[in-house]
Amino acid sequence: MLFGRDLALDETHLAVLQTAVKIPDLPPWATLVGHAHRLATTDNVALTKTSLSIGYLGSEVPPGEEPFLRIHHWNEKTEAWQQLPTTLVMASNNAVAAIQEQGLYALLSSTEIMLQGAGWHAFGYPVSEPPTRTIADALASLPDGAFTLVYGYTPTLETDPWQVYAPGAPAGFNTLQELRFGQGYFIHTTGGPLKARRSLPSLLPPLVRSLVSPPALITGTIEPGSSFSPTAGLTLTAWIKGRACGDGSTLVMTNGISYIGYSVMVRAADEDPWSGCGVPGAVITFSLESPALALSAPTPVTWNNSQATAVTLTVATAKQSNPEEPSACANLLRNGDFEQAGDWTLTTTDSTARYTTAEVHAGSRALQLGLLPNGSPGSHPAVPTLSTAYQDVRLPANAQKLTLTLWVKPGTRDSSGDYQHLAILNPSNSGMIAELWRKLENQNDWQQLSFDLTAYRGRAVRVYLEVRNDNQRLGDRTWMFVDDISLSNCRTP
């Protein structure tokens, strides 16, 4: 229906508003409510101060989208639907918009969400029909250049939980192809506020510290050397201060022509178990596993997860280990000599593990677990209790040899029920991966334990130390001292 303060229609001033049978394609984020309408007038009719009212049935509106109904006009010049400022009267099921020209009009439904400011935003994809939609369609309402990266995160995929989409990336690069109903994602926007339609309900803009930070994305090509030519399927490792912080690979990419490129995600330090990895400004170095080659960049590459960083790498020199490693082995555990506080999680119990100077293998401190004999300095009342300490670590997928080594001095006054324990667990649910050692021993001297963990490469693991006291017999206490624990990632010449 048309309303106009100056609209005067008669036998010579005509306006016709009729249902449109065929209309141009709608934006992927929009649903047509009711029918589109075509307005035609004679040349002598001026549509100044004129409004168009479109009624609708509540049953025609997708659930939850009535507040976002807007009248749109088809712009013949730009061949695009243009949203008009719309007054919505939900009590009478009417939408009203001021118009100034004849043409095609439609009432479209969507979900509008504001993304406030530049930075990372967490969101869940809310559209159930269809349950999946390509990234290009789902983000079509955002203008060009409005975002730099989208990440999907699936924590149950231990070896590679992140999938990425970068706009404009060459074919073969993006691993995130679609958004799925009910799944969570991260998007990095370049400015704001932005209005995202039927796609991005922002949970916490910008992304808060309590959520995991997305990795930095490094991509580019590797220049051939005198005795090296890149091929698809090579494993590339990113290092920060001697710690492997991400594995990537070379792959075939297409951008007009096919070529061999690479991509690697360098994990953030606040993502468990990547402590010591990416923080803004941290310098990243690179190496190939096989052939064993160090790679160099023309300028220092620093960690930045706000956009994909393009780097052309060249072969440096043949290597036996990562150039930042002091030897052929790198220790993946932090503070393994317990000389400082931190890195280990000491669970609070009636026998909370703690650092001690009373018994050490080397240096000035070690780790104490369990209940010391009654009357000993630092002893606790006898109660049923567990004493635990653990550290989470990612085992590199390209490791050639992974060895867990530690020194222990176990002690007990018990004969059964209690135990000293070492295991590797799943960090996500504390499920048992492998029980490495379980004893009830009383030793006067330190003993070294060593375990091959190469079979678990590519997985995140929790190195877990535990002493159990069941307190079935008064005074039957069990304890253990631990020192100089390492998880060596060694490379053979």
XYZ file of C-alpha atoms in Angstrom:
493
model
C 0.000 0.000 0.000
C 1.222 3.527 -0.886
C 0.916 6.562 1.354
C 1.943 10.066 0.310
C 1.287 13.552 1.628
C 1.616 14.985 -1.884
C 0.502 11.862 -3.728
C -2.421 12.841 -5.975
C -3.675 10.100 -8.266
C -6.421 10.412 -10.845
C -7.245 9.321 -14.392
C -4.051 10.916 -15.716
C -1.781 10.346 -12.674
C -1.492 6.612 -12.251
C 0.422 4.288 -9.910
C 0.302 0.511 -10.043
C 1.594 -1.782 -7.280
C 1.501 -5.450 -8.225
C 2.962 -8.755 -7.133
C 6.244 -9.576 -8.865
C 6.354 -13.110 -10.223
C 10.078 -13.231 -10.981
C 12.763 -11.334 -9.048
C 16.591 -11.193 -9.054
C 18.492 -13.538 -6.777
C 18.362 -12.600 -3.113
C 21.496 -12.183 -0.943
C 22.462 -15.528 0.623
C 21.721 -14.187 4.103
C 18.126 -13.130 3.265
C 14.711 -14.795 3.097
C 11.824 -13.319 1.141
C 8.757 -12.790 3.336
C 5.532 -12.943 1.351
C 5.886 -11.659 -2.222
C 7.992 -8.973 -3.851
C 6.109 -6.004 -5.349
C 6.731 -3.948 -8.460
C 5.738 -0.271 -8.391
C 5.134 1.547 -11.686
C 3.857 5.106 -12.198
C 3.183 7.472 -15.046
C 5.917 10.051 -15.591
C 3.857 12.840 -14.081
C 3.666 11.210 -10.625
C 6.227 12.421 -8.075
C 7.019 9.998 -5.248
C 8.325 12.616 -2.832
C 7.188 12.188 0.776
C 5.804 8.767 -0.131
C 5.913 5.592 1.941
C 5.406 1.967 1.038
C 3.694 -0.344 3.531
C 4.056 -4.107 3.180
C 2.016 -6.450 5.363
C 3.103 -9.952 6.283
C 1.929 -13.077 8.061
C 3.765 -14.172 11.192
C 3.925 -17.698 9.823
C 5.966 -16.442 6.853
C 8.801 -15.107 9.019
C 11.671 -17.447 10.028
C 11.683 -18.039 13.811
C 13.347 -15.238 15.753
C 13.827 -12.940 12.753
C 10.745 -10.700 12.902
C 12.620 -7.807 14.621
C 15.017 -7.724 11.668
C 12.498 -7.464 8.818
C 13.549 -4.740 6.375
C 12.165 -3.434 3.076
C 14.700 -3.590 0.244
C 14.764 -1.934 -3.177
C 16.397 -3.473 -6.246
C 18.974 -0.992 -7.589
C 19.076 -1.407 -11.359
C 22.408 0.417 -11.688
C 24.347 -1.626 -9.125
C 22.266 -4.781 -9.640
C 22.003 -5.264 -5.892
C 19.334 -5.188 -3.212
C 19.507 -1.975 -1.183
C 18.150 -1.921 2.359
C 15.811 0.972 3.202
C 15.287 2.483 6.668
C 12.239 0.548 7.843
C 9.684 1.166 10.579
C 8.360 -2.136 11.855
C 4.941 -2.332 13.498
C 4.873 -5.913 14.769
C 1.515 -5.477 16.505
C -0.185 -5.107 13.112
C 2.358 -7.078 11.037
C 3.367 -4.119 8.866
C 6.702 -2.777 7.620
C 6.901 0.809 6.309
C 9.712 2.550 4.409
C 10.036 5.885 2.629
C 10.534 5.543 -1.137
C 11.409 7.974 -3.899
C 11.262 5.950 -7.091
C 9.396 3.213 -8.820
C 10.818 -0.272 -9.191
C 11.007 -3.586 -7.373
C 10.528 -3.802 -3.589
C 10.689 -6.797 -1.233
C 10.395 -7.477 2.484
C 13.442 -9.512 3.495
C 14.212 -11.355 6.708
C 17.623 -11.868 8.318
C 19.383 -11.738 11.679
C 21.406 -8.591 12.341
C 24.286 -8.705 14.817
C 26.682 -5.889 15.647
C 30.399 -6.637 15.874
C 31.872 -3.829 17.946
C 35.380 -2.763 17.020
C 38.423 -4.347 15.451
C 39.852 -7.566 16.887
C 38.895 -11.165 17.533
C 35.249 -12.096 18.070
C 33.838 -15.472 19.096
C 30.555 -16.500 17.507
C 28.248 -19.434 17.007
C 26.560 -20.058 13.672
C 22.785 -19.774 14.342
C 21.123 -20.768 11.065
C 19.553 -24.218 11.193
C 18.137 -24.243 7.662
C 20.242 -25.014 5.781
C 22.444 -26.453 8.542
C 25.654 -25.628 6.626
C 26.553 -22.720 4.398
C 29.744 -21.845 2.533
C 31.940 -19.181 4.107
C 31.410 -16.886 1.121
C 27.622 -17.055 1.473
C 27.558 -16.872 5.271
C 29.737 -13.739 5.346
C 28.315 -12.069 2.237
C 26.779 -9.232 4.274
C 30.222 -8.032 5.427
C 31.950 -5.529 3.106
C 35.240 -6.310 1.368
C 38.190 -5.966 3.723
C 36.007 -6.130 6.842
C 37.730 -9.267 8.164
C 41.097 -10.954 7.726
C 40.710 -14.471 9.145
C 38.072 -16.940 10.265
C 39.025 -19.949 12.391
C 37.074 -23.055 13.262
C 38.164 -24.872 16.411
C 37.458 -28.530 17.146
C 39.222 -29.452 20.421
C 38.572 -33.167 19.970
C 40.911 -33.165 16.952
C 44.109 -33.325 18.983
C 46.650 -33.200 16.165
C 45.060 -30.307 14.235
C 42.060 -28.681 15.963
C 42.193 -25.436 13.926
C 40.710 -24.882 10.456
C 41.266 -21.533 8.737
C 39.672 -19.335 6.076
C 41.502 -16.296 4.672
C 39.634 -14.187 2.091
C 41.410 -14.061 -1.242
C 43.680 -17.013 -0.448
C 44.742 -19.219 -3.369
C 42.871 -22.410 -4.088
C 44.054 -25.289 -1.902
C 44.931 -23.046 1.045
C 41.739 -22.694 3.089
C 40.860 -25.653 5.304
C 37.608 -24.106 6.612
C 35.072 -24.230 3.803
C 31.687 -23.838 5.495
C 29.940 -22.774 8.678
C 27.805 -25.329 10.466
C 24.761 -24.725 12.659
C 25.604 -24.735 16.359
C 29.388 -24.708 15.875
C 31.687 -22.047 17.332
C 34.104 -19.911 15.298
C 36.486 -16.969 15.613
C 36.615 -13.977 13.238
C 39.133 -11.126 13.168
C 37.563 -7.862 12.025
C 39.488 -4.810 10.830
C 37.147 -2.097 12.106
C 33.703 -1.458 13.392
C 31.034 -1.444 14.290
C 29.995 -3.968 11.651
C 26.558 -5.374 11.007
C 26.570 -9.078 10.172
C 23.316 -10.506 8.868
C 22.265 -14.074 9.661
C 25.764 -15.204 10.398
C 27.727 -13.902 13.336
C 26.187 -13.556 16.800
C 29.150 -12.063 18.640
C 29.636 -13.517 22.091
C 32.447 -11.414 23.515
C 33.788 -8.625 21.271
C 36.715 -8.344 21.344
C 37.785 -11.873 22.309
C 38.407 -12.124 26.039
C 41.394 -13.732 27.710
C 39.366 -16.628 29.091
C 38.999 -18.016 25.577
C 41.887 -19.600 23.709
C 43.720 -17.272 21.309
C 43.764 -18.317 17.636
C 47.175 -19.140 16.142
C 49.231 -16.933 13.874
C 49.064 -17.991 10.243
C 52.248 -17.939 8.134
C 52.048 -18.746 4.434
C 54.127 -18.326 1.306
C 56.615 -20.209 -0.839
C 59.989 -21.880 -0.337
C 62.579 -20.911 -2.925
C 64.509 -23.800 -4.496
C 68.194 -24.138 -3.606
C 71.218 -25.564 -5.339
C 70.347 -29.103 -4.237
C 66.746 -28.635 -3.127
C 63.458 -28.185 -4.935
C 60.215 -27.972 -2.915
C 57.570 -30.633 -3.421
C 54.129 -31.132 -1.915
C 53.896 -33.027 1.372
C 57.021 -31.737 3.137
C 56.688 -31.076 6.878
C 57.619 -27.576 8.021
C 58.080 -26.660 11.693
C 57.835 -23.208 13.286
C 60.043 -22.543 16.334
C 60.027 -19.922 19.077
C 63.022 -19.880 21.436
C 63.853 -23.513 20.734
C 60.290 -24.758 21.211
C 58.344 -26.331 18.352
C 55.190 -24.203 18.170
C 53.453 -25.528 15.079
C 53.750 -27.943 12.177
C 52.662 -27.162 8.641
C 53.204 -28.622 5.223
C 53.925 -27.760 1.631
C 50.990 -28.152 -0.733
C 49.841 -27.384 -4.241
C 48.163 -23.977 -4.462
C 46.448 -22.360 -7.412
C 46.257 -18.657 -8.145
C 46.002 -18.460 -11.900
C 48.831 -21.019 -12.059
C 49.671 -23.979 -9.861
C 52.682 -23.762 -7.560
C 54.095 -25.284 -4.364
C 53.306 -23.163 -1.323
C 53.227 -23.758 2.409
C 51.153 -22.809 5.417
C 51.834 -23.240 9.113
C 49.803 -22.257 12.171
C 51.970 -21.009 15.034
C 50.136 -21.637 18.276
C 49.452 -19.044 20.967
C 51.116 -19.277 24.369
C 47.746 -19.255 26.156
C 46.529 -22.357 24.304
C 47.018 -25.483 26.363
C 49.624 -27.038 26.060
C 51.570 -24.437 24.041
C 53.039 -22.399 26.898
C 56.168 -20.600 25.701
C 54.903 -20.249 22.142
C 53.235 -17.323 20.404
C 52.929 -13.887 21.978
C 52.869 -10.627 19.984
C 56.371 -9.825 18.769
C 57.922 -13.263 19.414
C 60.435 -14.145 16.683
C 59.642 -17.263 14.635
C 62.164 -19.447 12.805
C 61.477 -22.322 10.431
C 62.901 -25.678 9.429
C 62.087 -28.629 7.199
C 62.102 -32.113 8.687
C 63.020 -34.226 5.660
C 65.231 -33.199 4.029
C 66.694 -31.723 7.224
C 67.095 -28.073 6.301
C 67.003 -24.793 8.160
C 64.982 -22.077 6.428
C 65.545 -18.345 6.572
C 63.343 -15.325 5.908
C 64.485 -12.013 4.376
C 63.454 -10.151 7.550
C 62.611 -11.393 11.071
C 59.148 -12.963 11.255
C 57.226 -12.065 14.400
C 54.074 -13.639 15.843
C 50.893 -11.767 14.881
C 47.532 -13.527 14.700
C 45.492 -10.601 13.346
C 46.075 -11.548 9.697
C 47.878 -14.057 7.512
C 51.577 -13.203 7.122
C 53.159 -13.907 3.732
C 56.825 -14.952 3.932
C 59.117 -16.277 1.218
C 61.552 -18.745 2.787
C 64.909 -19.833 1.435
C 67.167 -22.741 2.331
C 69.849 -21.721 4.843
C 72.236 -24.599 5.597
C 71.935 -28.333 6.077
C 70.922 -28.998 9.663
C 71.003 -31.687 12.254
C 68.623 -29.807 14.529
C 66.634 -26.614 14.710
C 69.046 -23.641 14.525
C 67.795 -22.366 17.893
C 68.501 -25.675 19.633
C 71.796 -25.862 21.535
C 72.135 -29.547 20.652
C 70.462 -32.317 18.691
C 67.815 -32.649 21.415
C 65.284 -30.114 22.678
C 63.508 -30.472 26.027
C 59.758 -30.044 25.525
C 59.069 -29.683 29.268
C 59.520 -26.423 31.137
C 61.104 -26.108 34.578
C 62.050 -29.771 34.640
C 64.671 -29.125 37.321
C 62.088 -27.415 39.576
C 64.513 -24.598 40.311
C 61.737 -22.041 39.931
C 58.003 -21.903 40.588
C 55.583 -22.316 37.732
C 54.871 -24.451 34.625
C 53.745 -27.426 36.753
C 50.173 -27.683 38.037
C 50.197 -28.792 41.683
C 46.656 -29.885 42.526
C 45.471 -28.680 45.947
C 44.747 -31.652 48.222
C 45.526 -32.728 51.792
C 48.998 -33.614 50.482
C 49.576 -30.940 47.846
C 52.826 -31.486 45.952
C 55.445 -28.808 46.596
C 58.996 -27.762 45.855
C 61.605 -28.830 48.407
C 65.274 -28.412 49.243
C 65.363 -31.402 51.608
C 66.100 -34.005 48.911
C 67.561 -33.064 45.506
C 69.237 -34.954 42.713
C 70.945 -31.873 41.277
C 70.678 -28.145 41.805
C 68.962 -26.738 44.864
C 65.328 -27.898 44.549
C 63.230 -30.935 43.668
C 59.535 -31.849 43.719
C 57.979 -33.580 46.727
C 54.738 -35.605 46.498
C 52.809 -37.626 49.083
C 52.946 -37.785 52.879
C 56.364 -37.778 54.552
C 56.943 -39.981 57.624
C 55.296 -38.681 60.756
C 57.575 -36.227 62.513
C 59.526 -35.310 59.397
C 59.834 -31.581 58.578
C 56.839 -30.601 56.448
C 54.846 -33.761 57.230
C 51.026 -33.658 57.188
C 48.341 -35.511 59.167
C 47.657 -39.005 57.856
C 44.536 -38.906 55.655
C 43.405 -40.658 52.471
C 44.815 -38.364 49.806
C 46.293 -38.005 46.340
C 49.315 -35.811 45.672
C 49.639 -34.845 41.993
C 51.688 -32.667 39.652
C 51.361 -32.401 35.901
C 52.354 -30.468 32.799
C 50.701 -30.522 29.372
C 52.816 -30.621 26.235
C 52.330 -31.121 22.511
C 54.503 -33.874 21.011
C 55.692 -32.765 17.549
C 54.195 -34.798 14.735
C 57.552 -34.909 12.957
C 59.615 -36.017 15.973
C 62.098 -38.782 15.266
C 62.673 -39.786 18.891
C 60.777 -38.722 22.018
C 62.175 -39.809 25.380
C 60.809 -39.028 28.841
C 63.555 -39.187 31.500
C 63.413 -38.387 35.202
C 65.066 -39.103 38.532
C 62.941 -40.365 41.414
C 63.513 -41.229 45.051
C 60.429 -43.099 46.289
C 59.734 -43.878 49.910
C 57.056 -45.690 51.904
C 56.155 -47.205 55.282
C 53.287 -49.136 53.676
C 53.173 -52.620 52.189
C 50.003 -52.417 50.048
C 47.308 -49.990 48.920
C 49.500 -46.920 48.445
C 51.515 -46.285 45.273
C 53.892 -43.988 43.399
C 52.750 -43.370 39.845
C 53.812 -41.885 36.481
C 51.506 -41.753 33.456
C 50.633 -39.749 30.378
C 47.018 -38.608 30.130
C 44.752 -36.911 27.635
C 44.767 -33.196 28.603
C 41.187 -32.656 27.441
C 39.544 -35.278 29.687
C 42.352 -36.705 31.897
C 41.812 -40.116 30.302
C 44.667 -42.590 30.508
C 46.920 -42.753 27.434
C 49.661 -44.888 28.960
C 50.637 -45.954 32.479
C 54.429 -45.752 32.431
C 55.363 -46.681 35.997
C 53.470 -47.732 39.123
C 55.295 -48.891 42.223
C 55.248 -49.014 45.994
C 58.939 -48.720 46.789
C 61.275 -47.464 49.472
C 64.656 -46.480 48.033
C 67.588 -44.833 49.759
C 69.091 -43.580 46.517
C 67.901 -41.713 43.451
C 67.049 -43.883 40.445
C 66.630 -42.847 36.813
C 63.555 -43.797 34.793
C 63.354 -43.534 31.007
C 60.438 -44.126 28.608
C 60.112 -43.975 24.832
C 57.114 -41.805 23.860
C 57.770 -41.730 20.108
C 54.598 -43.722 19.454
C 52.535 -40.776 20.737
C 54.012 -38.064 18.507
C 51.505 -35.620 17.095
C 49.387 -35.777 20.259
C 48.898 -33.452 23.170
C 49.738 -35.296 26.388
C 49.744 -34.603 30.113
C 52.850 -35.777 31.959
C 51.289 -36.835 35.246
C 52.998 -37.604 38.561
C 51.004 -39.019 41.483
C 51.379 -40.508 44.948
C 48.406 -42.157 46.675
C 47.964 -42.617 50.406
C 44.963 -44.727 51.414
C 45.505 -44.305 55.217
C 44.335 -47.851 55.915
C 46.974 -48.283 58.629
C 47.989 -45.379 60.831
C 51.532 -44.294 60.085
C 51.844 -46.217 56.797
C 52.758 -43.223 54.661
C 54.051 -43.034 51.074
C 55.985 -40.245 49.348
C 58.252 -39.541 46.369
C 60.836 -36.960 45.336
C 61.252 -36.130 41.646
C 63.994 -34.124 39.921
C 65.523 -33.377 36.511
C 62.604 -34.509 34.376
C 62.887 -33.963 30.631
C 60.989 -34.905 27.497
C 63.604 -34.873 24.748
C 62.738 -34.322 21.117
C 65.847 -35.741 19.468
C 66.793 -35.774 15.811
C 69.180 -38.306 14.331
C 71.984 -37.132 12.016
